[in-house]
Every structure is written in C-alpha cells, then in structure tokens.
Coordinates of C-alpha atoms in Angstrom, one line a residue:
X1 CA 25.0 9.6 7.1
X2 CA 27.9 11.5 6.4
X3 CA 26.7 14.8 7.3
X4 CA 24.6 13.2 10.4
X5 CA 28.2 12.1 11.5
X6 CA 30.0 15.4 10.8
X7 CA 27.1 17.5 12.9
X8 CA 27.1 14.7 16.1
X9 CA 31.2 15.4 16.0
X10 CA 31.0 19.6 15.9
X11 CA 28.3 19.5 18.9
X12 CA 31.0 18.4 21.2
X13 CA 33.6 20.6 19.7
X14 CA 31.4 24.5 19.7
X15 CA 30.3 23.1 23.5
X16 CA 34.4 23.3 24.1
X17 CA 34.8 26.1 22.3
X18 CA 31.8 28.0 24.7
X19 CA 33.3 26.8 27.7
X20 CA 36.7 28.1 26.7
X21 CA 35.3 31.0 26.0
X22 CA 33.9 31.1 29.5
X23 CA 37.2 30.1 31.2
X24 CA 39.1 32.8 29.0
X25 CA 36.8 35.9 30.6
X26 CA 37.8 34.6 34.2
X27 CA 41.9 34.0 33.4
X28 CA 41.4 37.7 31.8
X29 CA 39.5 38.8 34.7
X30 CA 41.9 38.0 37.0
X31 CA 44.8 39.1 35.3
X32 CA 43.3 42.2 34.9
X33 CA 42.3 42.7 38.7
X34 CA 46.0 41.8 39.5
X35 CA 47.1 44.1 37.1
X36 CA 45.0 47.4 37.6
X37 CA 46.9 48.6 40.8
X38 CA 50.2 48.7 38.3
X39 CA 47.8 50.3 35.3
X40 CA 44.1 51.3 35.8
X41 CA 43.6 50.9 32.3
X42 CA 43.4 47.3 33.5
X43 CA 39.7 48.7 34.9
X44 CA 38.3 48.6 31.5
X45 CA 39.2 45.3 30.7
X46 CA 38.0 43.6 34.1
X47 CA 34.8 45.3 33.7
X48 CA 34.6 43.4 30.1
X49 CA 36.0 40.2 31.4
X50 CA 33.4 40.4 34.7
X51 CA 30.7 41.1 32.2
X52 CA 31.2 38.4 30.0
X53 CA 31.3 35.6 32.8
X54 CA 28.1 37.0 33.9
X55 CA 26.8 36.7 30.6
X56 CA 28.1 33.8 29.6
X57 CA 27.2 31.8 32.8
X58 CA 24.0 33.0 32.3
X59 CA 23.5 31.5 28.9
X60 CA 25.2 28.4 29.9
X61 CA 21.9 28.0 32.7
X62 CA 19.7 29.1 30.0
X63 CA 20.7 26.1 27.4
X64 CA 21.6 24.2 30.1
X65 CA 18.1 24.6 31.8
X66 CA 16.2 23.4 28.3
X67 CA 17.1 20.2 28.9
X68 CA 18.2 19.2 32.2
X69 CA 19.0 20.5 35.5
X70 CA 22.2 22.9 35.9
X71 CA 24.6 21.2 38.2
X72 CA 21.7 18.4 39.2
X73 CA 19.9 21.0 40.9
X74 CA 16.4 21.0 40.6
X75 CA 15.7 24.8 40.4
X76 CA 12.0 25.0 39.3
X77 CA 11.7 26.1 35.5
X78 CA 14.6 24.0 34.5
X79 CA 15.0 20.7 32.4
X80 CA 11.7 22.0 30.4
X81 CA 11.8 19.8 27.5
X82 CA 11.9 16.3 29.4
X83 CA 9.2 18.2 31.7
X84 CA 6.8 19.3 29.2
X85 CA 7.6 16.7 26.7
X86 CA 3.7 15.3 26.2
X87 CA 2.8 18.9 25.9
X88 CA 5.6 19.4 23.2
X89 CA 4.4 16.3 20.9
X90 CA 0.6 17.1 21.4
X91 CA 1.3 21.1 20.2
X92 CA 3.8 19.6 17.2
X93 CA 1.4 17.0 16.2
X94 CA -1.4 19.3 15.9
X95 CA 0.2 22.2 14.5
X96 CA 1.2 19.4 11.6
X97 CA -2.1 18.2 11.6
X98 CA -3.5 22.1 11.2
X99 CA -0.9 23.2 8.8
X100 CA 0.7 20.3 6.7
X101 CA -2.3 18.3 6.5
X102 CA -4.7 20.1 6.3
X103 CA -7.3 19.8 3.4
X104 CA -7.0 22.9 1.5
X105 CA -2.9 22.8 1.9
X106 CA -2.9 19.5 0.2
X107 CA -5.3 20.2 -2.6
X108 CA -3.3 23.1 -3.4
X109 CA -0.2 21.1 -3.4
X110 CA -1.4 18.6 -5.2
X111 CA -2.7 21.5 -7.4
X112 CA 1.1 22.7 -8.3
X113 CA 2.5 19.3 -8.5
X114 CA 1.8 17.5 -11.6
X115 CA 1.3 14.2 -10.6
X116 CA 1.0 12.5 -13.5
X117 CA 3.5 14.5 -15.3
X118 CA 6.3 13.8 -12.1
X119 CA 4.8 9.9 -12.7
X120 CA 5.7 9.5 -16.3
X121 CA 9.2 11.0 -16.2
X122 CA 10.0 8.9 -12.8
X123 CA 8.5 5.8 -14.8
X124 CA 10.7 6.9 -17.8
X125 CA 13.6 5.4 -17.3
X126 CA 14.0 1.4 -17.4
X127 CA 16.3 1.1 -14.1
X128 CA 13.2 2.7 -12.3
X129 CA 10.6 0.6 -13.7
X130 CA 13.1 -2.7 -12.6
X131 CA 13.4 -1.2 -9.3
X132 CA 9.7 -1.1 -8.8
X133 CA 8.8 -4.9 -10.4
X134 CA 11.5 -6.0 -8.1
X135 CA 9.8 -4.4 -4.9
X136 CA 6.7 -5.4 -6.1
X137 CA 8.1 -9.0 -6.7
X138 CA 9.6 -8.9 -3.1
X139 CA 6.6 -8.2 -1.4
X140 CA 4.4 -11.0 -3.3
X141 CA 7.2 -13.3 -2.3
X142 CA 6.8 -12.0 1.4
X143 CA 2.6 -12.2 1.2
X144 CA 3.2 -15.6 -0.4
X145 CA 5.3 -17.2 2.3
X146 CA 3.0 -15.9 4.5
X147 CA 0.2 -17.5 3.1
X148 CA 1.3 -21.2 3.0
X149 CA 2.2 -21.0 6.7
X150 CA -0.3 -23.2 8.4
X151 CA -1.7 -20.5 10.6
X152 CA -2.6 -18.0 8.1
X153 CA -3.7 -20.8 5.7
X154 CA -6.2 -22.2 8.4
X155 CA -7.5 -18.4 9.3
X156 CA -8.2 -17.2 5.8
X157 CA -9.8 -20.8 4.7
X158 CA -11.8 -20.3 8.0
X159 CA -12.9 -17.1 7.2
X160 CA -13.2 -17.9 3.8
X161 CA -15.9 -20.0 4.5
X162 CA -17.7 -18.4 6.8
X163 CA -18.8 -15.5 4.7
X164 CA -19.1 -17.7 1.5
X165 CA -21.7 -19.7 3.7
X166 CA -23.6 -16.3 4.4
X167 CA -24.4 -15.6 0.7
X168 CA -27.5 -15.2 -0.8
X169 CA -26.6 -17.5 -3.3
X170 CA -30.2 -17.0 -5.9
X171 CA -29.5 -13.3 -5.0
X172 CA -26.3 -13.3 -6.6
X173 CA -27.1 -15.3 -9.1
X174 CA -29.8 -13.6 -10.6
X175 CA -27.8 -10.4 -10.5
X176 CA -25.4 -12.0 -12.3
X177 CA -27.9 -13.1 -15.1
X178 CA -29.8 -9.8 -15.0
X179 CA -26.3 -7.9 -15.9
X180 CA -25.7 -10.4 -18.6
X181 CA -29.2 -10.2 -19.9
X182 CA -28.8 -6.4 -19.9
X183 CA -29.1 -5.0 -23.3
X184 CA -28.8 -8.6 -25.0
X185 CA -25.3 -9.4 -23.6
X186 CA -26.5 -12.8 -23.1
X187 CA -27.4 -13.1 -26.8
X188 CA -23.9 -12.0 -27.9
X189 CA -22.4 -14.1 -25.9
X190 CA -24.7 -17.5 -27.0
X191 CA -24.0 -16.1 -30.7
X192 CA -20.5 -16.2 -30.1
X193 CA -20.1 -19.5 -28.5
X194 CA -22.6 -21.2 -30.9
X195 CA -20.4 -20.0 -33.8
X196 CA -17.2 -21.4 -32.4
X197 CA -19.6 -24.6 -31.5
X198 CA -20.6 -25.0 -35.0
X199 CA -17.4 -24.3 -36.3
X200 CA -15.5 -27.2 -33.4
X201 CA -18.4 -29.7 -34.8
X202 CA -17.5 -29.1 -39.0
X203 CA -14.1 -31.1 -38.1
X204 CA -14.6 -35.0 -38.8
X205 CA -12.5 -35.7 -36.2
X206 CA -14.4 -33.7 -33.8
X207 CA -17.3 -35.4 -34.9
X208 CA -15.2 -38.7 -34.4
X209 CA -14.2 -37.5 -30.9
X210 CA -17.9 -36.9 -30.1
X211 CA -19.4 -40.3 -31.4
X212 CA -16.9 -42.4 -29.7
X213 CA -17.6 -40.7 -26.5
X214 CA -21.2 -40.9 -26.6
X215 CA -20.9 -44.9 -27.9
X216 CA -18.5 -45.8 -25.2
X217 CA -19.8 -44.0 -21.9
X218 CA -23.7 -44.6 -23.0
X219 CA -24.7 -47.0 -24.9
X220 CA -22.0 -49.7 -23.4
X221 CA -24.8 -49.4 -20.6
X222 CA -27.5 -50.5 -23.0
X223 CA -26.2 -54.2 -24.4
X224 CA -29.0 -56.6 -23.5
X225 CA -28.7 -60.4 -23.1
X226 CA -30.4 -62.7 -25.7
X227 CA -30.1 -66.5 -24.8
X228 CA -27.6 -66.0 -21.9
X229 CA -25.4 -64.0 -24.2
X230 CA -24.6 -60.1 -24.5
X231 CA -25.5 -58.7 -27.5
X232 CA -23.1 -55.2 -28.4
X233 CA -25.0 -52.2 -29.9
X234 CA -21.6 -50.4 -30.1
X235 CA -22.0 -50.6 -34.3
X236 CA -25.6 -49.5 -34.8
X237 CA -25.2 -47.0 -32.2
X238 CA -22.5 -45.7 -33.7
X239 CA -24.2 -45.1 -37.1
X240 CA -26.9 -44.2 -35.1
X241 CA -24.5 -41.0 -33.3
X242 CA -22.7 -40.2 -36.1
X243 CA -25.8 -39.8 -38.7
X244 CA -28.5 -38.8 -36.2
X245 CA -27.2 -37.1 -33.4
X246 CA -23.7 -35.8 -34.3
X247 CA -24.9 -34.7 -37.9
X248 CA -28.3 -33.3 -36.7
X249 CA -26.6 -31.8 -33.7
X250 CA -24.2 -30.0 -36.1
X251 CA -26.9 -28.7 -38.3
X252 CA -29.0 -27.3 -36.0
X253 CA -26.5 -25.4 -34.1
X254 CA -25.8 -24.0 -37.6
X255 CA -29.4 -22.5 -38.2
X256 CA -29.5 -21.3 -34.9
X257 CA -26.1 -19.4 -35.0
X258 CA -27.1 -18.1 -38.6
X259 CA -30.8 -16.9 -37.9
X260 CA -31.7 -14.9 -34.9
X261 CA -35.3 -15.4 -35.3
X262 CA -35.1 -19.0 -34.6
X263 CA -37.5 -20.0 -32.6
X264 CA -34.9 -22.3 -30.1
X265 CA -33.1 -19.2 -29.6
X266 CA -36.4 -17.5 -28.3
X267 CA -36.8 -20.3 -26.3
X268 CA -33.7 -20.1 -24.5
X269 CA -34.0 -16.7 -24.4
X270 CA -37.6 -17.0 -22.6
X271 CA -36.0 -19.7 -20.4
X272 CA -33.3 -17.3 -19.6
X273 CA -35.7 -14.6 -18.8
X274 CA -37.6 -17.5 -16.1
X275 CA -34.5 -18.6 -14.7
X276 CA -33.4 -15.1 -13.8
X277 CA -37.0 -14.6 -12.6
X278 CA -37.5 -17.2 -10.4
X279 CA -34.4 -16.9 -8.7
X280 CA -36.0 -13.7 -7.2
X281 CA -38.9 -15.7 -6.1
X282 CA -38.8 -19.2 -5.9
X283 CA -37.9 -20.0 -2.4
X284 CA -37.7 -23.9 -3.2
X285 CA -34.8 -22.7 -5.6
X286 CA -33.1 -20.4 -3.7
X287 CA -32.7 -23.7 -0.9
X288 CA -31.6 -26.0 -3.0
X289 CA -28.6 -23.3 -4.4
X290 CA -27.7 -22.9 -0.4
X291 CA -27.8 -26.7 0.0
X292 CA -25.3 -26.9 -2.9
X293 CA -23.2 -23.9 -1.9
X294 CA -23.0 -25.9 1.7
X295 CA -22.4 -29.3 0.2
X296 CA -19.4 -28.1 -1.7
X297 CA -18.5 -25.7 1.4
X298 CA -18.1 -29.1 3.3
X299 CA -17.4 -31.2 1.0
X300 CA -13.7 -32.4 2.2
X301 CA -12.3 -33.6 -0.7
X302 CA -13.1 -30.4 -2.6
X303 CA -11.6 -28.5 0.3
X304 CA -7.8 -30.9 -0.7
X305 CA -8.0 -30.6 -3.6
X306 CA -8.3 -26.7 -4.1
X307 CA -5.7 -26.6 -1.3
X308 CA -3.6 -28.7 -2.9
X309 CA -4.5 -26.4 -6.3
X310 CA -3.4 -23.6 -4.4
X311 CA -0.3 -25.3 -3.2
X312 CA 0.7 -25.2 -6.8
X313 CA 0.2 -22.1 -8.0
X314 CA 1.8 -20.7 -4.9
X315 CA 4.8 -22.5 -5.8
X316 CA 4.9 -21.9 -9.2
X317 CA 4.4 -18.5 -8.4
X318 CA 7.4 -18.0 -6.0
X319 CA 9.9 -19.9 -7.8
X320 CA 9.2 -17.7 -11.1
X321 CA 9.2 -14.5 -8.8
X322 CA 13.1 -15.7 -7.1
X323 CA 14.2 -16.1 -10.9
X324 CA 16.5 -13.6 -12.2
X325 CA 15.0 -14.0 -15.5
X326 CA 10.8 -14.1 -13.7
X327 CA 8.7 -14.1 -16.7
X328 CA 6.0 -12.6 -14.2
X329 CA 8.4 -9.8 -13.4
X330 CA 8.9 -9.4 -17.2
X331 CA 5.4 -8.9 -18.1
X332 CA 4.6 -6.3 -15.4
X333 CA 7.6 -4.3 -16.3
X334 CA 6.4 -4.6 -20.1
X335 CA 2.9 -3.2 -18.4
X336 CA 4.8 -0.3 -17.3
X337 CA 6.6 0.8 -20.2
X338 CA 3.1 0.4 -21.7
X339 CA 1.7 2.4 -19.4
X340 CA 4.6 4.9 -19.2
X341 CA 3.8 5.4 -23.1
X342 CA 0.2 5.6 -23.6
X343 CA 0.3 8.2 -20.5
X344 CA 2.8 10.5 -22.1
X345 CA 1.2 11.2 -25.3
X346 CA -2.7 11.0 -24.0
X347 CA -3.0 14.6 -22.7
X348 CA -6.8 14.1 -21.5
X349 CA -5.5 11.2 -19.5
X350 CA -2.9 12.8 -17.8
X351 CA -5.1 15.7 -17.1
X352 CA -7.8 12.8 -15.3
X353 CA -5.2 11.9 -13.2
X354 CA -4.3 15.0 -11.7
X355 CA -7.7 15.7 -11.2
X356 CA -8.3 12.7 -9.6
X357 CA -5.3 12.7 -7.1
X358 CA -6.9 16.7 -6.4
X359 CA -10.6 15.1 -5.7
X360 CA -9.2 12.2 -3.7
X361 CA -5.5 12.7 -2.2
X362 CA -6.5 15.9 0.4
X363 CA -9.7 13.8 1.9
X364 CA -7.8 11.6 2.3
X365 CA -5.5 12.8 4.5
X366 CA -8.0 14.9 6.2
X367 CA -9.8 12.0 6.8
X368 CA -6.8 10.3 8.6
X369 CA -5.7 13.4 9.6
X370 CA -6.4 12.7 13.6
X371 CA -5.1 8.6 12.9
X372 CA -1.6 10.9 11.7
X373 CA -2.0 13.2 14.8
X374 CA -2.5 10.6 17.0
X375 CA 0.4 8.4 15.9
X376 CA 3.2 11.4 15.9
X377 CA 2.1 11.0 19.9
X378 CA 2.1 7.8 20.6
X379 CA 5.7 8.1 19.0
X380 CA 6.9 11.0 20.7
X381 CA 5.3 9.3 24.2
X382 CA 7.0 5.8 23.5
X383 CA 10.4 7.6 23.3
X384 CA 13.2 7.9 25.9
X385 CA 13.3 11.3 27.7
X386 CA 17.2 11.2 27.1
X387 CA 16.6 10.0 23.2
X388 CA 14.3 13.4 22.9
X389 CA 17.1 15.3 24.2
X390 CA 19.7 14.1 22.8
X391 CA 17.7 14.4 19.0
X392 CA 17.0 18.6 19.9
X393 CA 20.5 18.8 21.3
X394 CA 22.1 16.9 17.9
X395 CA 19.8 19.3 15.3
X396 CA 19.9 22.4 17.6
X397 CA 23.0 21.8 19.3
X398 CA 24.9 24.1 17.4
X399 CA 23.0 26.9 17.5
X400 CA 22.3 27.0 21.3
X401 CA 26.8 26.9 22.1
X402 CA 26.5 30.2 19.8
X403 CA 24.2 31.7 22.3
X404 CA 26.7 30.9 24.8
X405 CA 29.7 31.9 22.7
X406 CA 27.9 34.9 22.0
X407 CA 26.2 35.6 25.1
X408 CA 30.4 35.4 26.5
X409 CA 31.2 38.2 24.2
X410 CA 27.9 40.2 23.9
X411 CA 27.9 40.5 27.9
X412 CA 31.5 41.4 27.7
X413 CA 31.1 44.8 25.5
X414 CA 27.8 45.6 27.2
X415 CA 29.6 45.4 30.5
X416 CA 33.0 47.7 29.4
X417 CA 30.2 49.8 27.5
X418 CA 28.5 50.6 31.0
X419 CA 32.2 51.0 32.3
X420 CA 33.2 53.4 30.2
X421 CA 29.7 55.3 30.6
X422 CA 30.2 55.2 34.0
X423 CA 34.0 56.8 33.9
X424 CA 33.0 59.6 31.5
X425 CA 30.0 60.7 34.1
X426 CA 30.3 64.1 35.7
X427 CA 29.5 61.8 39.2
X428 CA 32.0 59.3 38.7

C-alpha cells in the first residue's frame, strides 16, 4: 500500500517536472533571442532552446495522445487506448492465454516447482496450519448459515428428493451386495459381527436384557382368559426364553462363528447369493424397493424429523466451529500435522504428488484456459474508460514524463548539433 501510495504521489510530481522543463526551453529561448543582437553566441543557445520546445511539445502530444485528446481536440490517431481498449484486452487475454497458460508452460513449471516439497515446509510451521483450520472453519460457518436459511433449505430438500426418487433402487442395491460379496467380504464381515454377537450374548445380564424384552413385548400378547379371568404366562415364558431360546440362541451363534463349514452359514451364504440375484431380475422386487424408497420419500414425519436431525447437527456444528477452543478445529489441525509428518519422511509419496499435480494441474488450466480468457475480457470490458487510464497512467506514468523530460533535452542538443553543423559549413 505503501509503495502504491508513494508511485500515485511521484506521477504528479515527474509530470511537473516535464512541464517545467518545457517552460524553461521557452524562458531560455527568449532570453536568448533578446540577447543575440548584444552577443551572437546567444545563436547557439536559441537554436538549443527552439529545439527542445519542438521536441518536447512533441512528446508531450505523443503521451498525451495515448490516452486522450491533446487540448480536447479530436485529431484522428489520438486517445488510442480508450479507442482501442476491447482490442487491448482481447490481444492481452490471449497472449496470457498462449503464453502463461498454456499446457506445456505449466507442466514445465509445475515440473521445477516441487509441490509437495513447497507444501510440507509451508505446512511446517503451526501458525500456518492454524491459519488454514481457521479459514477452513470460516467458510463451513459461512456454508452452514447458508444452509439453514429457509430458501436454500427448501431447494436442496427439493432437489434432494427429486433425484433420490429417480434411483434404481434394486440396481443399487445389488451392486452394493455384489461388492460386498466380492472375494468373501460378506463372510468376513458376518464372522466378525457373529463373534461380537456371541461374545454380547456370554453376559448374563445380556441374556437378562434379552429375556425380559422378549417376555414383556411378546408374550404379554399371549395371556388367555380361563373362567372370565386372565391367566399370565410371563413365568413359564420366561423359563421358556431364558433356557430355550436365549441359551440355544447363544449356542448356536457359537458354532456358527467357530466352524465355517456350517451348514447355516452356507445357507445364508446361498441366500445371499439369491438375494443379490434376484434383485437383477425380479421386477416384483425391484417395485416394491421403489414403493418403499417413495413411501419414505413422502413420508412427512420422516421428512421433520431428519430436518429437525439436521437442525442439530448444524447447530452443534457452528457453535463448536465459533469456539476459540473448537474441538473440530483441533482435530483437523492434529490431521495436518499428521499429514505434514508422514509427507516429509515418505519420499515415494511426495514423489506421487508431484507427479500427479504434473498429470493433472496443466489440463487443467488448458482446459479452462478459454473460461480464463474469456473472463480477463469481460473484466477489462466491464471497466471505466477513465479507470483503464488512469491504472496504465499510475504503473507507466513515470516512464512516459521521462520521454517528455527527455524528449525536452534530447531535441535540445540535436537542434544546437544541427546549428553548429550548419555555422561550420563552407555555405553558411
């Protein structure tokens, strides 16, 4: 800001200095006529004085003329930069676009700069990796509150809904199943959960859990009346849970978790392998999965409640995100440093990395090359005429009251050069 400051301040001050320079050669070519009938000499000093007006009005039309007209005349060829101002931004967006983002300049660039390498030392430093969990914290804030406005609420449940409606739901499905069938997945995962099954069932107070739900919800529907009165099964079908079902239940989840011959485990393995099957085929299956996926589509107290779900974790979510101490914040910043660390000291990763911002970084950009191209336009279009000239005129400025400083004092030795040639002629 400084500097802009100091160069908006020394435009004004070499544009004074030019035109003083220009007012000096006509006081000293006055003088000098005035003088040069008392001593000749005075010749050679008016023919330097004449020539550097001449010059130096010149270059005053010629910086002059780049961007406006001299004296509000409109003399043709003059104020060419608000003239041809379209024709500037087209030629500097695509000479950008040709050089700067091109393909092959940014793969070699990207080839020089070691991206992962400039990543990890930039990452390095704790203050950094702050500074980015706080950006990152202050943009989920901003996507957030933008969410629970109603608007954007009703527009994303809307469309929300209307491509979830458009799914092949037995499609999915048996995709799903067919990945998790893949190369027995499905079996590691029903070995897994029967082990922590069988292991939930050993407690007694599990086993205690599961009896006196099963006697209370289910067989409290089953007590008949005998002579006008209700008769209670809760005690017999309590032993009844707890030695045959719960006990038998626990045993045989056992023997399947332990043997993976069993033949219940084929059997659900087999049924597996049908389910996955017919929801490729079976057409009365895949309508009743759409009538499902529909009913819970439009089911409206589904639709509150996950809103009102959402409602909560949104909250949550901001008001850990505005804390100083955001335990959300803390973990990603944690990830970072993790990140930082394993990056550093695995070579072969790094080396991915690169490679990968080589392969993807320069088609990109010369794949939105003409998007870049055509937005430098629209820019350079949507701006003033006097806010184009006045940003050439603040970076060039300086440069162009030389010319006229020097154009003063060039066309002043040129023009007592030609004098003096002239006086030292045989002819003259």
């Amino acid at each position: 800001m400084t500097d802009e400051i100091a160069l908006q301040n020394a435009i004004p001050n070499r544009r004074r200095i030019a035109t003083l320079s220009l007012l000096a050669a006509l006081i000293l070519y006055i003088t000098s006529l005035w003088l040069e009938a008392r001593w000749p000499a005075m010749s050679y000093l008016a023919a330097f004085a004449e020539a550097a007006m001449i010059g130096g009005i010149a270059d005053w039309f010629a910086v002059t003329a780049l961007f406006r007209h001299p004296l509000g005349l409109k003399i043709p060829h003059t104020a060419i930069i608000p003239r041809n101002r379209q024709r500037i931004g087209r030629s500097l967006s695509g000479f950008i676009r040709e050089n700067f983002l091109s393909e092959r300049y940014v793969r070699d660039s990207v080839r020089r700069f070691d991206l992962a390498g400039a990543l990890v030392d930039w990452l390095d430093r704790p203050d950094r990796r702050a500074l980015v969990s706080a950006n990152v914290a202050r943009f989920a804030v901003a996507s957030l509150s933008a969410l629970r406005q109603e608007a954007a609420r009703d527009f994303l449940t809307q469309t929300l809904r209307y491509h979830l409606g458009r799914l092949d739901t037995a499609r999915m499905l048996g995709a799903g199943l067919s990945v998790l069938a893949s190369e027995g997945r499905h079996q590691a995962l029903l070995d897994d959960s029967l082990a922590k099954l069988s292991r939930w069932l050993e407690d007694e107070d599990h086993q205690e859990q599961v009896k006196t739900f099963i006697t209370d919800t289910v067989f409290k529907l089953f007590n008949p009346r005998i002579l006008g009165r209700e008769v209670s099964f809760h005690r017999l079908a309590g032993w009844v849970v707890n030695e045959r079902i719960v006990e038998q239940s626990a045993r045989l989840i056992s023997e399947v978790s332990a043997d993976p011959e069993h033949p219940l485990r084929r059997h659900l393995d087999e049924q597996f392998q049908a389910l996955i099957e017919r929801t490729r085929n079976d057409q009365r299956l895949a309508r009743k999965l759409d009538g499902l996926r529909d009913e819970l589509l439009d089911n409206e107290r589904l639709t509150r409640y996950l809103g009102a779900v959402w409602e909560d974790v949104v909250t949550w979510l901001e008001r850990d995100l505005a804390r100083d101490d955001s335990e959300i914040r803390a973990h990603f910043e944690n990830f970072l440093a993790h990140y930082t660390r394993s990056l550093r000291q695995d070579d072969a990763a790094r080396h991915w990395l690169n490679e990968q911002a080589e392969t993807l970084l320069p088609a990109l950009v010369e794949r939105n090359g003409p998007r870049i191209d055509a937005y430098i336009q629209r820019y350079l279009d949507s701006l003033d005429t006097g806010e184009i000239v006045e940003q050439i005129e603040k970076n060039v400025g300086n440069d162009l009251q030389y010319i006229r400083i020097n154009g003063t004092l060039v066309g002043g030795l040129i023009g007592l050069g030609i004098h003096v040639l002239t006086q030292l002629l045989p002819f003259s």
